[in-house]
Amino acid sequence: MTETAQAAGVDFHCHLDLYPDPEAAIARAEAARIYTLTVTTTPKAWSRNYELTRRTRFVRAALGLHPQLVAERAGELPIWERHLPETRYVGEVGLDAGPRFYKSLDTQKHVFRTVLEGCAEAGGKILTVHSVRSAPAVLEMIEQYLPRDRGTVVLHWFTGSKSEARRAATLGCYFSVNTEMTRSDRGRALVAGLPIDRILTETDGPFTQIDGRPSEPADVKATVAAIAEVRSVPVDAVRTAVKSNLRPMLT
Ligand code: MN
């Protein structure tokens, strides 16, 4: 990812390896010229994703261990550590304190701490972070284990409060916003208040839908329009901001 001028949009959190035909999904993102960060949910999935994106122009892979899979996959943490030098992008990582995953929260915190410390030691990593029902703990850990000058955090599908969003911005975090976030009053109020210089777009496809089918990177055009509508600004203003916010993630 080098020339932002060529980009038609940004999908900073997508799971292209979970589509029925990942290679075709990658090819469509390339053809649409969408800078896409395709995250992995387990360290064992990394090598294939990495291979598929080594020669792409707009699509990059991130090395992750999804908090919802930590209960079964925490044993893959040494694999995550081994692959870290191969990439600048890390995710999907973070915490999930929702009812289904609460039981593994202590293990999730151990994994997330190891990830943050590994990134701090390496320096220059960019992380896409999940924080369902756990924004305060996620922010606490970022503050404690990943100094601002040692890495960049993008909070994906952030659903914390406005004051938690302010705290995150103070810590240097970015926010990748998807269309789902602009559908509730609470989400709209949150998206309206985020600092414009910290906003990126995402689909989290295939876990979100548009017109009854899984979202794809090219659908971020609708996300840009939705953000513009929520903030009462021209679509171009959001498009330009997102592209300029992406720039430090590429150099
Ligand atoms: Mn995701």
mmCIF file of N, CA and C in Angstrom, residues 14-81:
data_model
loop_
_atom_site.group_PDB
_atom_site.id
_atom_site.type_symbol
_atom_site.label_atom_id
_atom_site.label_comp_id
_atom_site.label_asym_id
_atom_site.label_seq_id
_atom_site.Cartn_x
_atom_site.Cartn_y
_atom_site.Cartn_z
ATOM 1 N N CYS A 14 -11.608 -6.224 7.449
ATOM 2 C CA CYS A 14 -12.420 -7.136 6.662
ATOM 3 C C CYS A 14 -11.806 -8.520 6.815
ATOM 4 N N HIS A 15 -12.631 -9.559 6.675
ATOM 5 C CA HIS A 15 -12.132 -10.936 6.800
ATOM 6 C C HIS A 15 -12.215 -11.605 5.435
ATOM 7 N N LEU A 16 -11.333 -11.252 4.527
ATOM 8 C CA LEU A 16 -11.445 -11.808 3.165
ATOM 9 C C LEU A 16 -11.222 -13.313 3.142
ATOM 10 N N ASP A 17 -10.530 -13.858 4.148
ATOM 11 C CA ASP A 17 -10.305 -15.321 4.147
ATOM 12 C C ASP A 17 -11.555 -16.097 4.554
ATOM 13 N N LEU A 18 -12.595 -15.414 4.988
ATOM 14 C CA LEU A 18 -13.819 -16.111 5.394
ATOM 15 C C LEU A 18 -14.911 -16.063 4.325
ATOM 16 N N TYR A 19 -14.591 -15.512 3.152
ATOM 17 C CA TYR A 19 -15.552 -15.554 2.024
ATOM 18 C C TYR A 19 -15.421 -16.907 1.328
ATOM 19 N N PRO A 20 -16.471 -17.324 0.623
ATOM 20 C CA PRO A 20 -16.416 -18.645 -0.041
ATOM 21 C C PRO A 20 -15.203 -18.780 -0.964
ATOM 22 N N ASP A 21 -14.833 -17.697 -1.654
ATOM 23 C CA ASP A 21 -13.671 -17.745 -2.545
ATOM 24 C C ASP A 21 -12.770 -16.549 -2.221
ATOM 25 N N PRO A 22 -11.837 -16.739 -1.257
ATOM 26 C CA PRO A 22 -10.999 -15.620 -0.819
ATOM 27 C C PRO A 22 -10.209 -14.969 -1.952
ATOM 28 N N GLU A 23 -9.687 -15.789 -2.875
ATOM 29 C CA GLU A 23 -8.889 -15.211 -3.965
ATOM 30 C C GLU A 23 -9.735 -14.281 -4.826
ATOM 31 N N ALA A 24 -10.976 -14.689 -5.085
ATOM 32 C CA ALA A 24 -11.874 -13.844 -5.886
ATOM 33 C C ALA A 24 -12.226 -12.569 -5.121
ATOM 34 N N ALA A 25 -12.428 -12.691 -3.797
ATOM 35 C CA ALA A 25 -12.755 -11.508 -2.983
ATOM 36 C C ALA A 25 -11.587 -10.523 -2.986
ATOM 37 N N ILE A 26 -10.358 -11.051 -2.902
ATOM 38 C CA ILE A 26 -9.167 -10.196 -2.965
ATOM 39 C C ILE A 26 -9.086 -9.520 -4.328
ATOM 40 N N ALA A 27 -9.352 -10.287 -5.382
ATOM 41 C CA ALA A 27 -9.294 -9.724 -6.742
ATOM 42 C C ALA A 27 -10.323 -8.605 -6.916
ATOM 43 N N ARG A 28 -11.507 -8.777 -6.333
ATOM 44 C CA ARG A 28 -12.531 -7.715 -6.435
ATOM 45 C C ARG A 28 -12.108 -6.457 -5.673
ATOM 46 N N ALA A 29 -11.475 -6.626 -4.513
ATOM 47 C CA ALA A 29 -10.988 -5.456 -3.748
ATOM 48 C C ALA A 29 -9.900 -4.729 -4.538
ATOM 49 N N GLU A 30 -9.023 -5.505 -5.177
ATOM 50 C CA GLU A 30 -7.963 -4.914 -6.004
ATOM 51 C C GLU A 30 -8.560 -4.138 -7.180
ATOM 52 N N ALA A 31 -9.520 -4.779 -7.860
ATOM 53 C CA ALA A 31 -10.127 -4.146 -9.034
ATOM 54 C C ALA A 31 -10.859 -2.863 -8.643
ATOM 55 N N ALA A 32 -11.455 -2.857 -7.443
ATOM 56 C CA ALA A 32 -12.192 -1.677 -6.978
ATOM 57 C C ALA A 32 -11.240 -0.625 -6.380
ATOM 58 N N ARG A 33 -9.954 -0.960 -6.271
ATOM 59 C CA ARG A 33 -8.930 -0.066 -5.710
ATOM 60 C C ARG A 33 -9.271 0.379 -4.290
ATOM 61 N N ILE A 34 -9.666 -0.581 -3.465
ATOM 62 C CA ILE A 34 -9.944 -0.291 -2.060
ATOM 63 C C ILE A 34 -8.760 -0.792 -1.220
ATOM 64 N N TYR A 35 -8.127 0.122 -0.491
ATOM 65 C CA TYR A 35 -7.085 -0.301 0.444
ATOM 66 C C TYR A 35 -7.745 -1.134 1.523
ATOM 67 N N THR A 36 -7.438 -2.417 1.558
ATOM 68 C CA THR A 36 -8.143 -3.343 2.431
ATOM 69 C C THR A 36 -7.175 -4.026 3.377
ATOM 70 N N LEU A 37 -7.499 -3.979 4.659
ATOM 71 C CA LEU A 37 -6.758 -4.757 5.630
ATOM 72 C C LEU A 37 -7.574 -5.998 5.936
ATOM 73 N N THR A 38 -7.061 -7.152 5.475
ATOM 74 C CA THR A 38 -7.765 -8.403 5.725
ATOM 75 C C THR A 38 -7.170 -9.033 6.972
ATOM 76 N N VAL A 39 -8.005 -9.141 8.007
ATOM 77 C CA VAL A 39 -7.517 -9.606 9.303
ATOM 78 C C VAL A 39 -7.589 -11.126 9.360
ATOM 79 N N THR A 40 -6.826 -11.706 10.278
ATOM 80 C CA THR A 40 -6.943 -13.145 10.513
ATOM 81 C C THR A 40 -7.466 -13.349 11.932
ATOM 82 N N THR A 41 -8.152 -14.471 12.142
ATOM 83 C CA THR A 41 -8.726 -14.732 13.468
ATOM 84 C C THR A 41 -7.876 -15.716 14.262
ATOM 85 N N THR A 42 -7.022 -16.478 13.581
ATOM 86 C CA THR A 42 -6.121 -17.387 14.303
ATOM 87 C C THR A 42 -4.729 -17.308 13.675
ATOM 88 N N PRO A 43 -3.689 -17.458 14.501
ATOM 89 C CA PRO A 43 -2.322 -17.431 13.958
ATOM 90 C C PRO A 43 -2.090 -18.498 12.892
ATOM 91 N N LYS A 44 -2.796 -19.630 13.006
ATOM 92 C CA LYS A 44 -2.604 -20.694 12.008
ATOM 93 C C LYS A 44 -3.123 -20.280 10.634
ATOM 94 N N ALA A 45 -4.045 -19.301 10.585
ATOM 95 C CA ALA A 45 -4.591 -18.846 9.305
ATOM 96 C C ALA A 45 -3.668 -17.829 8.620
ATOM 97 N N TRP A 46 -2.649 -17.387 9.344
ATOM 98 C CA TRP A 46 -1.825 -16.282 8.837
ATOM 99 C C TRP A 46 -1.094 -16.622 7.528
ATOM 100 N N SER A 47 -0.410 -17.753 7.500
ATOM 101 C CA SER A 47 0.510 -18.006 6.384
ATOM 102 C C SER A 47 -0.197 -17.979 5.033
ATOM 103 N N ARG A 48 -1.404 -18.554 4.992
ATOM 104 C CA ARG A 48 -2.142 -18.574 3.724
ATOM 105 C C ARG A 48 -2.569 -17.152 3.338
ATOM 106 N N ASN A 49 -3.078 -16.404 4.314
ATOM 107 C CA ASN A 49 -3.493 -15.032 4.045
ATOM 108 C C ASN A 49 -2.320 -14.179 3.562
ATOM 109 N N TYR A 50 -1.205 -14.391 4.207
ATOM 110 C CA TYR A 50 -0.002 -13.645 3.859
ATOM 111 C C TYR A 50 0.407 -13.961 2.420
ATOM 112 N N GLU A 51 0.399 -15.249 2.068
ATOM 113 C CA GLU A 51 0.741 -15.655 0.697
ATOM 114 C C GLU A 51 -0.191 -14.994 -0.320
ATOM 115 N N LEU A 52 -1.491 -14.987 -0.010
ATOM 116 C CA LEU A 52 -2.483 -14.459 -0.952
ATOM 117 C C LEU A 52 -2.350 -12.955 -1.162
ATOM 118 N N THR A 53 -1.687 -12.267 -0.225
ATOM 119 C CA THR A 53 -1.641 -10.792 -0.292
ATOM 120 C C THR A 53 -0.231 -10.251 -0.481
ATOM 121 N N ARG A 54 0.724 -11.113 -0.735
ATOM 122 C CA ARG A 54 2.116 -10.636 -0.850
ATOM 123 C C ARG A 54 2.346 -9.776 -2.079
ATOM 124 N N ARG A 55 1.610 -10.072 -3.143
ATOM 125 C CA ARG A 55 1.850 -9.337 -4.383
ATOM 126 C C ARG A 55 0.689 -8.422 -4.772
ATOM 127 N N THR A 56 -0.252 -8.238 -3.873
ATOM 128 C CA THR A 56 -1.388 -7.366 -4.179
ATOM 129 C C THR A 56 -0.983 -5.912 -3.973
ATOM 130 N N ARG A 57 -1.691 -5.028 -4.645
ATOM 131 C CA ARG A 57 -1.340 -3.615 -4.573
ATOM 132 C C ARG A 57 -2.098 -2.907 -3.456
ATOM 133 N N PHE A 58 -3.357 -3.290 -3.246
ATOM 134 C CA PHE A 58 -4.214 -2.573 -2.299
ATOM 135 C C PHE A 58 -4.602 -3.389 -1.068
ATOM 136 N N VAL A 59 -4.349 -4.681 -1.086
ATOM 137 C CA VAL A 59 -4.804 -5.541 0.019
ATOM 138 C C VAL A 59 -3.605 -6.001 0.853
ATOM 139 N N ARG A 60 -3.725 -5.842 2.168
ATOM 140 C CA ARG A 60 -2.690 -6.287 3.094
ATOM 141 C C ARG A 60 -3.303 -7.168 4.169
ATOM 142 N N ALA A 61 -2.530 -8.100 4.682
ATOM 143 C CA ALA A 61 -3.026 -9.028 5.711
ATOM 144 C C ALA A 61 -2.511 -8.637 7.088
ATOM 145 N N ALA A 62 -3.354 -8.890 8.088
ATOM 146 C CA ALA A 62 -2.979 -8.643 9.485
ATOM 147 C C ALA A 62 -2.951 -9.967 10.236
ATOM 148 N N LEU A 63 -2.049 -10.052 11.197
ATOM 149 C CA LEU A 63 -1.820 -11.269 11.986
ATOM 150 C C LEU A 63 -2.581 -11.158 13.304
ATOM 151 N N GLY A 64 -3.578 -12.030 13.501
ATOM 152 C CA GLY A 64 -4.410 -11.862 14.693
ATOM 153 C C GLY A 64 -4.668 -13.124 15.486
ATOM 154 N N LEU A 65 -5.340 -12.897 16.627
ATOM 155 C CA LEU A 65 -5.892 -13.991 17.432
ATOM 156 C C LEU A 65 -7.166 -13.410 18.052
ATOM 157 N N HIS A 66 -8.294 -13.735 17.444
ATOM 158 C CA HIS A 66 -9.570 -13.101 17.786
ATOM 159 C C HIS A 66 -9.963 -13.427 19.230
ATOM 160 N N PRO A 67 -10.371 -12.402 20.009
ATOM 161 C CA PRO A 67 -10.731 -12.669 21.406
ATOM 162 C C PRO A 67 -11.850 -13.703 21.550
ATOM 163 N N GLN A 68 -12.734 -13.805 20.563
ATOM 164 C CA GLN A 68 -13.822 -14.794 20.645
ATOM 165 C C GLN A 68 -13.301 -16.211 20.444
ATOM 166 N N LEU A 69 -12.080 -16.355 19.945
ATOM 167 C CA LEU A 69 -11.504 -17.686 19.720
ATOM 168 C C LEU A 69 -10.422 -18.036 20.732
ATOM 169 N N VAL A 70 -10.167 -17.116 21.663
ATOM 170 C CA VAL A 70 -9.080 -17.334 22.622
ATOM 171 C C VAL A 70 -9.308 -18.585 23.462
ATOM 172 N N ALA A 71 -10.582 -18.852 23.818
ATOM 173 C CA ALA A 71 -10.862 -20.017 24.666
ATOM 174 C C ALA A 71 -10.279 -21.291 24.042
ATOM 175 N N GLU A 72 -10.411 -21.440 22.701
ATOM 176 C CA GLU A 72 -9.893 -22.663 22.048
ATOM 177 C C GLU A 72 -8.488 -22.485 21.488
ATOM 178 N N ARG A 73 -8.091 -21.217 21.223
ATOM 179 C CA ARG A 73 -6.878 -21.007 20.437
ATOM 180 C C ARG A 73 -5.725 -20.315 21.167
ATOM 181 N N ALA A 74 -5.858 -20.107 22.474
ATOM 182 C CA ALA A 74 -4.794 -19.401 23.199
ATOM 183 C C ALA A 74 -3.447 -20.105 23.022
ATOM 184 N N GLY A 75 -3.498 -21.423 22.794
ATOM 185 C CA GLY A 75 -2.275 -22.197 22.599
ATOM 186 C C GLY A 75 -1.501 -21.799 21.349
ATOM 187 N N GLU A 76 -2.152 -21.040 20.436
ATOM 188 C CA GLU A 76 -1.467 -20.593 19.207
ATOM 189 C C GLU A 76 -0.688 -19.288 19.410
ATOM 190 N N LEU A 77 -0.691 -18.767 20.645
ATOM 191 C CA LEU A 77 0.011 -17.503 20.891
ATOM 192 C C LEU A 77 1.501 -17.535 20.487
ATOM 193 N N PRO A 78 2.214 -18.647 20.767
ATOM 194 C CA PRO A 78 3.613 -18.698 20.303
ATOM 195 C C PRO A 78 3.734 -18.609 18.778
ATOM 196 N N ILE A 79 2.724 -19.090 18.037
ATOM 197 C CA ILE A 79 2.743 -18.987 16.568
ATOM 198 C C ILE A 79 2.573 -17.522 16.178
ATOM 199 N N TRP A 80 1.669 -16.829 16.870
ATOM 200 C CA TRP A 80 1.494 -15.385 16.633
ATOM 201 C C TRP A 80 2.831 -14.661 16.840
ATOM 202 N N GLU A 81 3.503 -14.981 17.938
ATOM 203 C CA GLU A 81 4.771 -14.299 18.258
ATOM 204 C C GLU A 81 5.830 -14.588 17.200
#
